[in-house]
Amino acid sequence: MPFFNMISCEEAVLYSYGFATIASAIPAYAKRGDVIFADKGVNFAIQKGLQASRSRIEWFEHNDVEDLERLLEIQAEKDRKNPKIAAKTRRFMVVEGLYTKTADLCPLPQLMALKWKYKVRIFIDESYSFGVVGKTGRGVTEHFGVDVIDVDMIMASLENSIASTGGFCVGRSYIVGHQRLSGLGYCFSASLPPLLATAASEALRIMKEEPERFTRLRANAKSFHLGLKRALEGTHFQVQGSELSPMQHVIYEHPDPKVVDHKLDMLVDELYNRSILITRSRYLDKEEAFPPAQSDKVMTNSEMSEEEVVIALSEIQQAAQKVDATLDE
Amino acid sequence: MPPTAFSEAELRGNSTNTHADGPTTIKSKGDMSQKKCISSWEEYPLERGEYSENPCPDCPPFTAFLGQINYYIMITISLFAEFLRDLGFFKIACAVERPEQRSFPKLGTWFEKAFVNNIYRMATDVVNRPIAGVPSAIMRLKDRVSHDYNWTYQFTGTETDVINMGSYNYLGFSHNDGPCAEYAASLIDKHGVATCSTPKHRISNNLQNRLEKEIASFLGVEEAICFPMGFGTNSMNISALVNKGCLILSDELNHASLVLGMRLSKADVVIFKHNDAVDLEKKLRNAFIRGFHKNQKHYSKILIVVEGIYSMEGTITNLPAMIEVKKKYNAYLFLDEAHSIGAIGPNGRGVVDYWGCNPRDIDILMGTLTKSFAAAGGYIGGSRALIEYLRRNSAGTCYGVVMAPPVIGQVSASLRMLQGHDGTKIGKEKITHLLRNTRYFRKRLLQLGFLIYGHEDSPVVPLMVFYISRVVCFGREALKRGIGVVSVGYPAAPLTKARTRFCISADHTKEQLDQALEIIDEVGDVTGTKYGKNPYKPGTIIEY
């Protein structure tokens, strides 16, 4: 598979389902007795992977490097007291490149500094950032100029920008090869249908040959982000997300969660009547480790023309104002 | 005892023309021609075959003993080799940690490393073989050689056609041409390759809804829901069905996906002996009482998890007995028909059809679309209330994607063909061929003197080899002679119970099976793996 060529890694492992990629990769390495430092904003698949690993999970505040360092210091203190156990305890850090729940990027350079300081292996879930972020779409490592060989493993889903099914893990052979025998979703499952694997392969070829797609995507994402900010000004709706992210979250500021729920649904319906499709962010609130904020997801892509972006933003502005002004019964 | 398709007299090689007033006489080979031969597939009896009480015969004691010795010798030598490798006496040809990260705690244990570098490495030429085409009854393998004892492989540039006895292609739908493939391809033009969205994010794929209705009507349940991965179906949905405060009774040989799903659900799990309803009942009662004493309250739900056909043993679950226990104790029954859907039963409807049970008696009918339907994915069938609940609360519908349209096309077309809705009898023919092939192959293997596991009608045929070294040798010798088989060792099978597994397909012709059997016979002699006893009289001809 050309994945390892694309990201200049030694080896790649292909799975047949995006969710299973991440949920199988983490428990293949982290076992009982190990420590995983995870961001509170990670997605459900990572949470299931963490649960399946049976390791001790230390949650740090979303994108808060200082909180992470505090936890790493506590662990380092424990390690100094018990060097024998420390030598056998594997330490991992799991973050996302572009977070699904908040549409912002992880602070990768600071995380890499922490990796070397505290000897923690870093796994990045680039499901939403692969094919999106970076000059040629190679993900957050390209965006931040971090050498990809320093990242222990990158996991990603092919179900987003690659428009196929499945997922992959890339990294050095020493790390990724381990999964061929220990990854449950790899060993005990069927492989990806050849058609979908070929579609993914073709998508990668297009990514390599048409880097202008990323320029258009970045332009659209930025104009959408700024446009949404302007469009939602004066209403209780707010936009959340990085200006690099083509996925933006629209939240509603109100103390009553029922009103928030209702207003967000009304916005989706109102826009649907105006021929614009957005969606509510869906979560299994009872199953999530940290209940995420309710929001609407607004997505753009590289093939949207400028006119379409302008029309969409204008409709969103009108719809938001109308919904905001509607009195609650 | 269920009625058998062949009487015991026939099995022993006696003519059907027995004397009414005396014991059946032993006839010679020539007299067998008096018996009516079943030539047309339409005449072949589809009634349930023999359901043996002991489908997994014990290993001969001396072999078990030697198997252990073999294993200990291999382990000792690998540990020693790894020790020397660490000291620098051997060149390290495997991937190692980069120098900058040598001070990080090591990934994996030393024992795992020793096992993988020494034992597993020597077996890698019989696993992960790259194929160069569709794996139907004949598959094309890309030849590879290793010049450094399996550390690395190089392709020779040639390809070899082998008889495929390793794919789960039970009904022979694995083709890249024909009506199913054409229909799947036509859906790409209309609906694209993938949907890039989850079912809950306003994208309800009409194709998937239609497929779910087709599957529900095929199974005989009210509704069904589909997912793009069979493994994912189990691991994501069991936690939606049970949680902490529930009890799960799981067969000891359940698949890794079920085990993972049960672990993620945080319910209490009790293992019962393989396919043993008496042990299930005993363990259920004990666990229930113990649970009450431990938690000061009764378990809110009891879930019994079994599979239709167990892929490593080839055994068919004793479904009527399981349903009886379930009804007696008001428990829920989860049946995983990964291998059995499409592969057994007179209508191909799986183990429920095989036993003639009512599908509504099973609460959760799970299955995969990867095997018999030659696609990818999984489904769960059950009552409307269950499926509606799963649509709202499953991690699959909330965080997983919708199935890819061409995959849905393949399943839809093969399902229609299987049921005869396309106006042909191809589906019925496939079911009959598969059963006929399975029974013939199993009987011939027994006749050749091999020890095989599983029930008579199960298309999964594990041939016991016991030694890891012999199973690898078997795989290599079989490939040299032109058949591709699956060599199963640790961790998929216990360490001293390595086996070669054959998966019969409806696409296999009698000539291909005979050729395969000849090769297996030869390989069995070469590797010395004939551990069974021939139950047939010498000179018996096994009828196809």
PDB file of N, CA, C and O in Angstrom, chain B residues 98-154:
ATOM      1  N   ARG B  98      14.737   2.553  17.427  1.00  0.00           N
ATOM      2  CA  ARG B  98      15.764   3.479  16.944  1.00  0.00           C
ATOM      3  C   ARG B  98      16.650   3.917  18.105  1.00  0.00           C
ATOM      4  O   ARG B  98      16.191   3.930  19.253  1.00  0.00           O
ATOM      5  N   PRO B  99      17.879   4.282  17.829  1.00  0.00           N
ATOM      6  CA  PRO B  99      18.836   4.585  18.909  1.00  0.00           C
ATOM      7  C   PRO B  99      18.344   5.689  19.849  1.00  0.00           C
ATOM      8  O   PRO B  99      18.532   5.603  21.055  1.00  0.00           O
ATOM      9  N   GLU B 100      17.631   6.704  19.277  1.00  0.00           N
ATOM     10  CA  GLU B 100      17.192   7.833  20.126  1.00  0.00           C
ATOM     11  C   GLU B 100      16.178   7.397  21.175  1.00  0.00           C
ATOM     12  O   GLU B 100      15.985   8.076  22.176  1.00  0.00           O
ATOM     13  N   GLN B 101      15.497   6.280  20.908  1.00  0.00           N
ATOM     14  CA  GLN B 101      14.444   5.861  21.832  1.00  0.00           C
ATOM     15  C   GLN B 101      14.785   4.598  22.594  1.00  0.00           C
ATOM     16  O   GLN B 101      13.917   3.944  23.158  1.00  0.00           O
ATOM     17  N   ARG B 102      16.071   4.256  22.639  1.00  0.00           N
ATOM     18  CA  ARG B 102      16.461   3.016  23.325  1.00  0.00           C
ATOM     19  C   ARG B 102      16.178   3.086  24.817  1.00  0.00           C
ATOM     20  O   ARG B 102      15.995   2.065  25.472  1.00  0.00           O
ATOM     21  N   SER B 103      16.159   4.316  25.365  1.00  0.00           N
ATOM     22  CA  SER B 103      15.936   4.419  26.808  1.00  0.00           C
ATOM     23  C   SER B 103      14.457   4.367  27.166  1.00  0.00           C
ATOM     24  O   SER B 103      14.094   4.342  28.326  1.00  0.00           O
ATOM     25  N   PHE B 104      13.583   4.345  26.144  1.00  0.00           N
ATOM     26  CA  PHE B 104      12.152   4.235  26.426  1.00  0.00           C
ATOM     27  C   PHE B 104      11.857   2.803  26.874  1.00  0.00           C
ATOM     28  O   PHE B 104      12.509   1.862  26.414  1.00  0.00           O
ATOM     29  N   PRO B 105      10.842   2.610  27.732  1.00  0.00           N
ATOM     30  CA  PRO B 105      10.481   1.220  28.093  1.00  0.00           C
ATOM     31  C   PRO B 105      10.118   0.438  26.838  1.00  0.00           C
ATOM     32  O   PRO B 105       9.471   0.957  25.933  1.00  0.00           O
ATOM     33  N   LYS B 106      10.547  -0.807  26.777  1.00  0.00           N
ATOM     34  CA  LYS B 106      10.383  -1.579  25.546  1.00  0.00           C
ATOM     35  C   LYS B 106       8.930  -1.957  25.306  1.00  0.00           C
ATOM     36  O   LYS B 106       8.174  -2.224  26.219  1.00  0.00           O
ATOM     37  N   LEU B 107       8.604  -2.022  24.029  1.00  0.00           N
ATOM     38  CA  LEU B 107       7.263  -2.467  23.644  1.00  0.00           C
ATOM     39  C   LEU B 107       7.276  -3.981  23.616  1.00  0.00           C
ATOM     40  O   LEU B 107       8.164  -4.579  23.066  1.00  0.00           O
ATOM     41  N   GLY B 108       6.296  -4.627  24.140  1.00  0.00           N
ATOM     42  CA  GLY B 108       6.243  -6.091  24.072  1.00  0.00           C
ATOM     43  C   GLY B 108       7.207  -6.724  25.056  1.00  0.00           C
ATOM     44  O   GLY B 108       8.212  -6.133  25.447  1.00  0.00           O
ATOM     45  N   THR B 109       6.893  -7.934  25.464  1.00  0.00           N
ATOM     46  CA  THR B 109       7.767  -8.612  26.426  1.00  0.00           C
ATOM     47  C   THR B 109       8.877  -9.345  25.672  1.00  0.00           C
ATOM     48  O   THR B 109       8.786  -9.582  24.469  1.00  0.00           O
ATOM     49  N   TRP B 110       9.897  -9.726  26.403  1.00  0.00           N
ATOM     50  CA  TRP B 110      11.028 -10.429  25.816  1.00  0.00           C
ATOM     51  C   TRP B 110      10.584 -11.779  25.250  1.00  0.00           C
ATOM     52  O   TRP B 110      11.034 -12.204  24.184  1.00  0.00           O
ATOM     53  N   PHE B 111       9.679 -12.437  25.961  1.00  0.00           N
ATOM     54  CA  PHE B 111       9.183 -13.734  25.514  1.00  0.00           C
ATOM     55  C   PHE B 111       8.457 -13.622  24.175  1.00  0.00           C
ATOM     56  O   PHE B 111       8.651 -14.434  23.276  1.00  0.00           O
ATOM     57  N   GLU B 112       7.627 -12.556  24.067  1.00  0.00           N
ATOM     58  CA  GLU B 112       6.898 -12.326  22.804  1.00  0.00           C
ATOM     59  C   GLU B 112       7.881 -12.135  21.672  1.00  0.00           C
ATOM     60  O   GLU B 112       7.719 -12.657  20.579  1.00  0.00           O
ATOM     61  N   LYS B 113       8.922 -11.349  21.960  1.00  0.00           N
ATOM     62  CA  LYS B 113       9.940 -11.062  20.939  1.00  0.00           C
ATOM     63  C   LYS B 113      10.620 -12.361  20.519  1.00  0.00           C
ATOM     64  O   LYS B 113      10.823 -12.628  19.336  1.00  0.00           O
ATOM     65  N   ALA B 114      10.957 -13.196  21.499  1.00  0.00           N
ATOM     66  CA  ALA B 114      11.621 -14.464  21.192  1.00  0.00           C
ATOM     67  C   ALA B 114      10.713 -15.343  20.355  1.00  0.00           C
ATOM     68  O   ALA B 114      11.132 -15.959  19.372  1.00  0.00           O
ATOM     69  N   PHE B 115       9.432 -15.377  20.721  1.00  0.00           N
ATOM     70  CA  PHE B 115       8.476 -16.213  19.980  1.00  0.00           C
ATOM     71  C   PHE B 115       8.351 -15.726  18.545  1.00  0.00           C
ATOM     72  O   PHE B 115       8.433 -16.503  17.600  1.00  0.00           O
ATOM     73  N   VAL B 116       8.157 -14.414  18.378  1.00  0.00           N
ATOM     74  CA  VAL B 116       7.941 -13.868  17.041  1.00  0.00           C
ATOM     75  C   VAL B 116       9.186 -13.991  16.187  1.00  0.00           C
ATOM     76  O   VAL B 116       9.142 -14.399  15.030  1.00  0.00           O
ATOM     77  N   ASN B 117      10.342 -13.666  16.747  1.00  0.00           N
ATOM     78  CA  ASN B 117      11.577 -13.685  15.956  1.00  0.00           C
ATOM     79  C   ASN B 117      12.025 -15.081  15.585  1.00  0.00           C
ATOM     80  O   ASN B 117      12.729 -15.262  14.602  1.00  0.00           O
ATOM     81  N   ASN B 118      11.689 -16.073  16.382  1.00  0.00           N
ATOM     82  CA  ASN B 118      12.230 -17.407  16.124  1.00  0.00           C
ATOM     83  C   ASN B 118      11.192 -18.409  15.661  1.00  0.00           C
ATOM     84  O   ASN B 118      11.354 -19.023  14.623  1.00  0.00           O
ATOM     85  N   ILE B 119      10.101 -18.545  16.401  1.00  0.00           N
ATOM     86  CA  ILE B 119       9.111 -19.544  16.011  1.00  0.00           C
ATOM     87  C   ILE B 119       8.192 -19.008  14.925  1.00  0.00           C
ATOM     88  O   ILE B 119       8.042 -19.614  13.864  1.00  0.00           O
ATOM     89  N   TYR B 120       7.583 -17.850  15.162  1.00  0.00           N
ATOM     90  CA  TYR B 120       6.639 -17.312  14.184  1.00  0.00           C
ATOM     91  C   TYR B 120       7.315 -17.013  12.855  1.00  0.00           C
ATOM     92  O   TYR B 120       6.777 -17.255  11.777  1.00  0.00           O
ATOM     93  N   ARG B 121       8.530 -16.508  12.936  1.00  0.00           N
ATOM     94  CA  ARG B 121       9.250 -16.153  11.705  1.00  0.00           C
ATOM     95  C   ARG B 121       9.399 -17.365  10.796  1.00  0.00           C
ATOM     96  O   ARG B 121       9.256 -17.283   9.582  1.00  0.00           O
ATOM     97  N   MET B 122       9.716 -18.538  11.394  1.00  0.00           N
ATOM     98  CA  MET B 122       9.927 -19.720  10.560  1.00  0.00           C
ATOM     99  C   MET B 122       8.634 -20.154   9.886  1.00  0.00           C
ATOM    100  O   MET B 122       8.653 -20.874   8.904  1.00  0.00           O
ATOM    101  N   ALA B 123       7.505 -19.695  10.434  1.00  0.00           N
ATOM    102  CA  ALA B 123       6.217 -20.095   9.854  1.00  0.00           C
ATOM    103  C   ALA B 123       5.648 -19.045   8.908  1.00  0.00           C
ATOM    104  O   ALA B 123       4.606 -19.275   8.313  1.00  0.00           O
ATOM    105  N   THR B 124       6.311 -17.914   8.764  1.00  0.00           N
ATOM    106  CA  THR B 124       5.689 -16.838   7.988  1.00  0.00           C
ATOM    107  C   THR B 124       5.519 -17.164   6.510  1.00  0.00           C
ATOM    108  O   THR B 124       4.746 -16.505   5.821  1.00  0.00           O
ATOM    109  N   ASP B 125       6.207 -18.172   5.998  1.00  0.00           N
ATOM    110  CA  ASP B 125       5.991 -18.461   4.575  1.00  0.00           C
ATOM    111  C   ASP B 125       4.674 -19.173   4.319  1.00  0.00           C
ATOM    112  O   ASP B 125       4.230 -19.253   3.175  1.00  0.00           O
ATOM    113  N   VAL B 126       4.022 -19.684   5.377  1.00  0.00           N
ATOM    114  CA  VAL B 126       2.708 -20.311   5.155  1.00  0.00           C
ATOM    115  C   VAL B 126       1.562 -19.388   5.527  1.00  0.00           C
ATOM    116  O   VAL B 126       0.409 -19.769   5.402  1.00  0.00           O
ATOM    117  N   VAL B 127       1.867 -18.194   5.988  1.00  0.00           N
ATOM    118  CA  VAL B 127       0.804 -17.238   6.327  1.00  0.00           C
ATOM    119  C   VAL B 127       0.985 -15.989   5.486  1.00  0.00           C
ATOM    120  O   VAL B 127       2.037 -15.776   4.898  1.00  0.00           O
ATOM    121  N   ASN B 128      -0.042 -15.164   5.454  1.00  0.00           N
ATOM    122  CA  ASN B 128       0.010 -13.881   4.742  1.00  0.00           C
ATOM    123  C   ASN B 128       0.484 -14.003   3.303  1.00  0.00           C
ATOM    124  O   ASN B 128       1.240 -13.170   2.820  1.00  0.00           O
ATOM    125  N   ARG B 129       0.049 -15.044   2.615  1.00  0.00           N
ATOM    126  CA  ARG B 129       0.517 -15.211   1.228  1.00  0.00           C
ATOM    127  C   ARG B 129      -0.208 -14.218   0.338  1.00  0.00           C
ATOM    128  O   ARG B 129      -1.433 -14.156   0.351  1.00  0.00           O
ATOM    129  N   PRO B 130       0.534 -13.450  -0.463  1.00  0.00           N
ATOM    130  CA  PRO B 130      -0.145 -12.468  -1.321  1.00  0.00           C
ATOM    131  C   PRO B 130      -0.823 -13.153  -2.515  1.00  0.00           C
ATOM    132  O   PRO B 130      -0.246 -14.056  -3.125  1.00  0.00           O
ATOM    133  N   ILE B 131      -2.037 -12.724  -2.782  1.00  0.00           N
ATOM    134  CA  ILE B 131      -2.750 -13.309  -3.913  1.00  0.00           C
ATOM    135  C   ILE B 131      -2.812 -12.311  -5.059  1.00  0.00           C
ATOM    136  O   ILE B 131      -2.710 -11.098  -4.841  1.00  0.00           O
ATOM    137  N   ALA B 132      -2.947 -12.855  -6.241  1.00  0.00           N
ATOM    138  CA  ALA B 132      -2.945 -11.997  -7.432  1.00  0.00           C
ATOM    139  C   ALA B 132      -4.216 -12.200  -8.218  1.00  0.00           C
ATOM    140  O   ALA B 132      -4.191 -12.475  -9.400  1.00  0.00           O
ATOM    141  N   GLY B 133      -5.344 -12.106  -7.577  1.00  0.00           N
ATOM    142  CA  GLY B 133      -6.594 -12.300  -8.304  1.00  0.00           C
ATOM    143  C   GLY B 133      -7.684 -12.670  -7.330  1.00  0.00           C
ATOM    144  O   GLY B 133      -7.509 -12.638  -6.122  1.00  0.00           O
ATOM    145  N   VAL B 134      -8.834 -13.010  -7.875  1.00  0.00           N
ATOM    146  CA  VAL B 134      -9.981 -13.335  -7.039  1.00  0.00           C
ATOM    147  C   VAL B 134      -9.795 -14.700  -6.381  1.00  0.00           C
ATOM    148  O   VAL B 134      -9.487 -15.671  -7.065  1.00  0.00           O
ATOM    149  N   PRO B 135      -9.979 -14.808  -5.084  1.00  0.00           N
ATOM    150  CA  PRO B 135      -9.828 -16.114  -4.423  1.00  0.00           C
ATOM    151  C   PRO B 135     -11.097 -16.944  -4.513  1.00  0.00           C
ATOM    152  O   PRO B 135     -11.840 -17.070  -3.561  1.00  0.00           O
ATOM    153  N   SER B 136     -11.371 -17.505  -5.683  1.00  0.00           N
ATOM    154  CA  SER B 136     -12.538 -18.390  -5.792  1.00  0.00           C
ATOM    155  C   SER B 136     -12.044 -19.823  -5.626  1.00  0.00           C
ATOM    156  O   SER B 136     -11.103 -20.045  -4.890  1.00  0.00           O
ATOM    157  N   ALA B 137     -12.610 -20.801  -6.298  1.00  0.00           N
ATOM    158  CA  ALA B 137     -12.205 -22.193  -6.072  1.00  0.00           C
ATOM    159  C   ALA B 137     -10.725 -22.399  -6.438  1.00  0.00           C
ATOM    160  O   ALA B 137     -10.019 -23.190  -5.827  1.00  0.00           O
ATOM    161  N   ILE B 138     -10.286 -21.670  -7.449  1.00  0.00           N
ATOM    162  CA  ILE B 138      -8.854 -21.689  -7.786  1.00  0.00           C
ATOM    163  C   ILE B 138      -8.354 -20.282  -7.526  1.00  0.00           C
ATOM    164  O   ILE B 138      -9.017 -19.316  -7.893  1.00  0.00           O
ATOM    165  N   MET B 139      -7.227 -20.156  -6.856  1.00  0.00           N
ATOM    166  CA  MET B 139      -6.693 -18.807  -6.670  1.00  0.00           C
ATOM    167  C   MET B 139      -5.257 -18.744  -7.141  1.00  0.00           C
ATOM    168  O   MET B 139      -4.542 -19.741  -7.148  1.00  0.00           O
ATOM    169  N   ARG B 140      -4.874 -17.549  -7.510  1.00  0.00           N
ATOM    170  CA  ARG B 140      -3.525 -17.340  -8.034  1.00  0.00           C
ATOM    171  C   ARG B 140      -2.685 -16.711  -6.938  1.00  0.00           C
ATOM    172  O   ARG B 140      -3.043 -15.658  -6.423  1.00  0.00           O
ATOM    173  N   LEU B 141      -1.579 -17.378  -6.591  1.00  0.00           N
ATOM    174  CA  LEU B 141      -0.693 -16.838  -5.562  1.00  0.00           C
ATOM    175  C   LEU B 141       0.551 -16.262  -6.204  1.00  0.00           C
ATOM    176  O   LEU B 141       1.072 -16.819  -7.163  1.00  0.00           O
ATOM    177  N   LYS B 142       1.025 -15.161  -5.628  1.00  0.00           N
ATOM    178  CA  LYS B 142       2.293 -14.596  -6.111  1.00  0.00           C
ATOM    179  C   LYS B 142       3.411 -15.365  -5.410  1.00  0.00           C
ATOM    180  O   LYS B 142       3.470 -15.397  -4.186  1.00  0.00           O
ATOM    181  N   ASP B 143       4.279 -15.963  -6.192  1.00  0.00           N
ATOM    182  CA  ASP B 143       5.353 -16.759  -5.588  1.00  0.00           C
ATOM    183  C   ASP B 143       6.384 -15.855  -4.947  1.00  0.00           C
ATOM    184  O   ASP B 143       6.749 -14.823  -5.498  1.00  0.00           O
ATOM    185  N   ARG B 144       6.835 -16.269  -3.782  1.00  0.00           N
ATOM    186  CA  ARG B 144       7.889 -15.499  -3.123  1.00  0.00           C
ATOM    187  C   ARG B 144       8.918 -16.452  -2.524  1.00  0.00           C
ATOM    188  O   ARG B 144       8.599 -17.595  -2.208  1.00  0.00           O
ATOM    189  N   VAL B 145      10.122 -15.971  -2.428  1.00  0.00           N
ATOM    190  CA  VAL B 145      11.182 -16.768  -1.801  1.00  0.00           C
ATOM    191  C   VAL B 145      11.860 -15.926  -0.743  1.00  0.00           C
ATOM    192  O   VAL B 145      11.805 -14.696  -0.777  1.00  0.00           O
ATOM    193  N   SER B 146      12.514 -16.634   0.165  1.00  0.00           N
ATOM    194  CA  SER B 146      13.297 -15.919   1.155  1.00  0.00           C
ATOM    195  C   SER B 146      14.709 -16.470   1.110  1.00  0.00           C
ATOM    196  O   SER B 146      14.912 -17.679   1.105  1.00  0.00           O
ATOM    197  N   HIS B 147      15.671 -15.551   1.066  1.00  0.00           N
ATOM    198  CA  HIS B 147      17.062 -15.993   1.044  1.00  0.00           C
ATOM    199  C   HIS B 147      17.719 -15.834   2.398  1.00  0.00           C
ATOM    200  O   HIS B 147      18.906 -16.075   2.549  1.00  0.00           O
ATOM    201  N   ASP B 148      16.929 -15.362   3.372  1.00  0.00           N
ATOM    202  CA  ASP B 148      17.534 -15.139   4.686  1.00  0.00           C
ATOM    203  C   ASP B 148      16.643 -15.706   5.783  1.00  0.00           C
ATOM    204  O   ASP B 148      16.414 -15.077   6.806  1.00  0.00           O
ATOM    205  N   TYR B 149      16.178 -16.938   5.553  1.00  0.00           N
ATOM    206  CA  TYR B 149      15.386 -17.655   6.557  1.00  0.00           C
ATOM    207  C   TYR B 149      14.157 -16.866   7.001  1.00  0.00           C
ATOM    208  O   TYR B 149      13.905 -16.718   8.179  1.00  0.00           O
ATOM    209  N   ASN B 150      13.414 -16.382   6.048  1.00  0.00           N
ATOM    210  CA  ASN B 150      12.112 -15.749   6.301  1.00  0.00           C
ATOM    211  C   ASN B 150      12.159 -14.391   6.977  1.00  0.00           C
ATOM    212  O   ASN B 150      11.128 -13.898   7.409  1.00  0.00           O
ATOM    213  N   TRP B 151      13.308 -13.750   7.073  1.00  0.00           N
ATOM    214  CA  TRP B 151      13.308 -12.375   7.585  1.00  0.00           C
ATOM    215  C   TRP B 151      12.683 -11.456   6.542  1.00  0.00           C
ATOM    216  O   TRP B 151      11.895 -10.585   6.849  1.00  0.00           O
ATOM    217  N   THR B 152      13.083 -11.652   5.279  1.00  0.00           N
ATOM    218  CA  THR B 152      12.506 -10.847   4.188  1.00  0.00           C
ATOM    219  C   THR B 152      12.147 -11.779   3.036  1.00  0.00           C
ATOM    220  O   THR B 152      12.696 -12.870   2.894  1.00  0.00           O
ATOM    221  N   TYR B 153      11.219 -11.297   2.211  1.00  0.00           N
ATOM    222  CA  TYR B 153      10.794 -12.080   1.053  1.00  0.00           C
ATOM    223  C   TYR B 153      10.999 -11.270  -0.215  1.00  0.00           C
ATOM    224  O   TYR B 153      10.897 -10.046  -0.209  1.00  0.00           O
ATOM    225  N   GLN B 154      11.259 -11.988  -1.303  1.00  0.00           N
ATOM    226  CA  GLN B 154      11.310 -11.332  -2.612  1.00  0.00           C
ATOM    227  C   GLN B 154      10.357 -12.074  -3.528  1.00  0.00           C
ATOM    228  O   GLN B 154      10.251 -13.305  -3.471  1.00  0.00           O
TER     229      GLN B 154
END
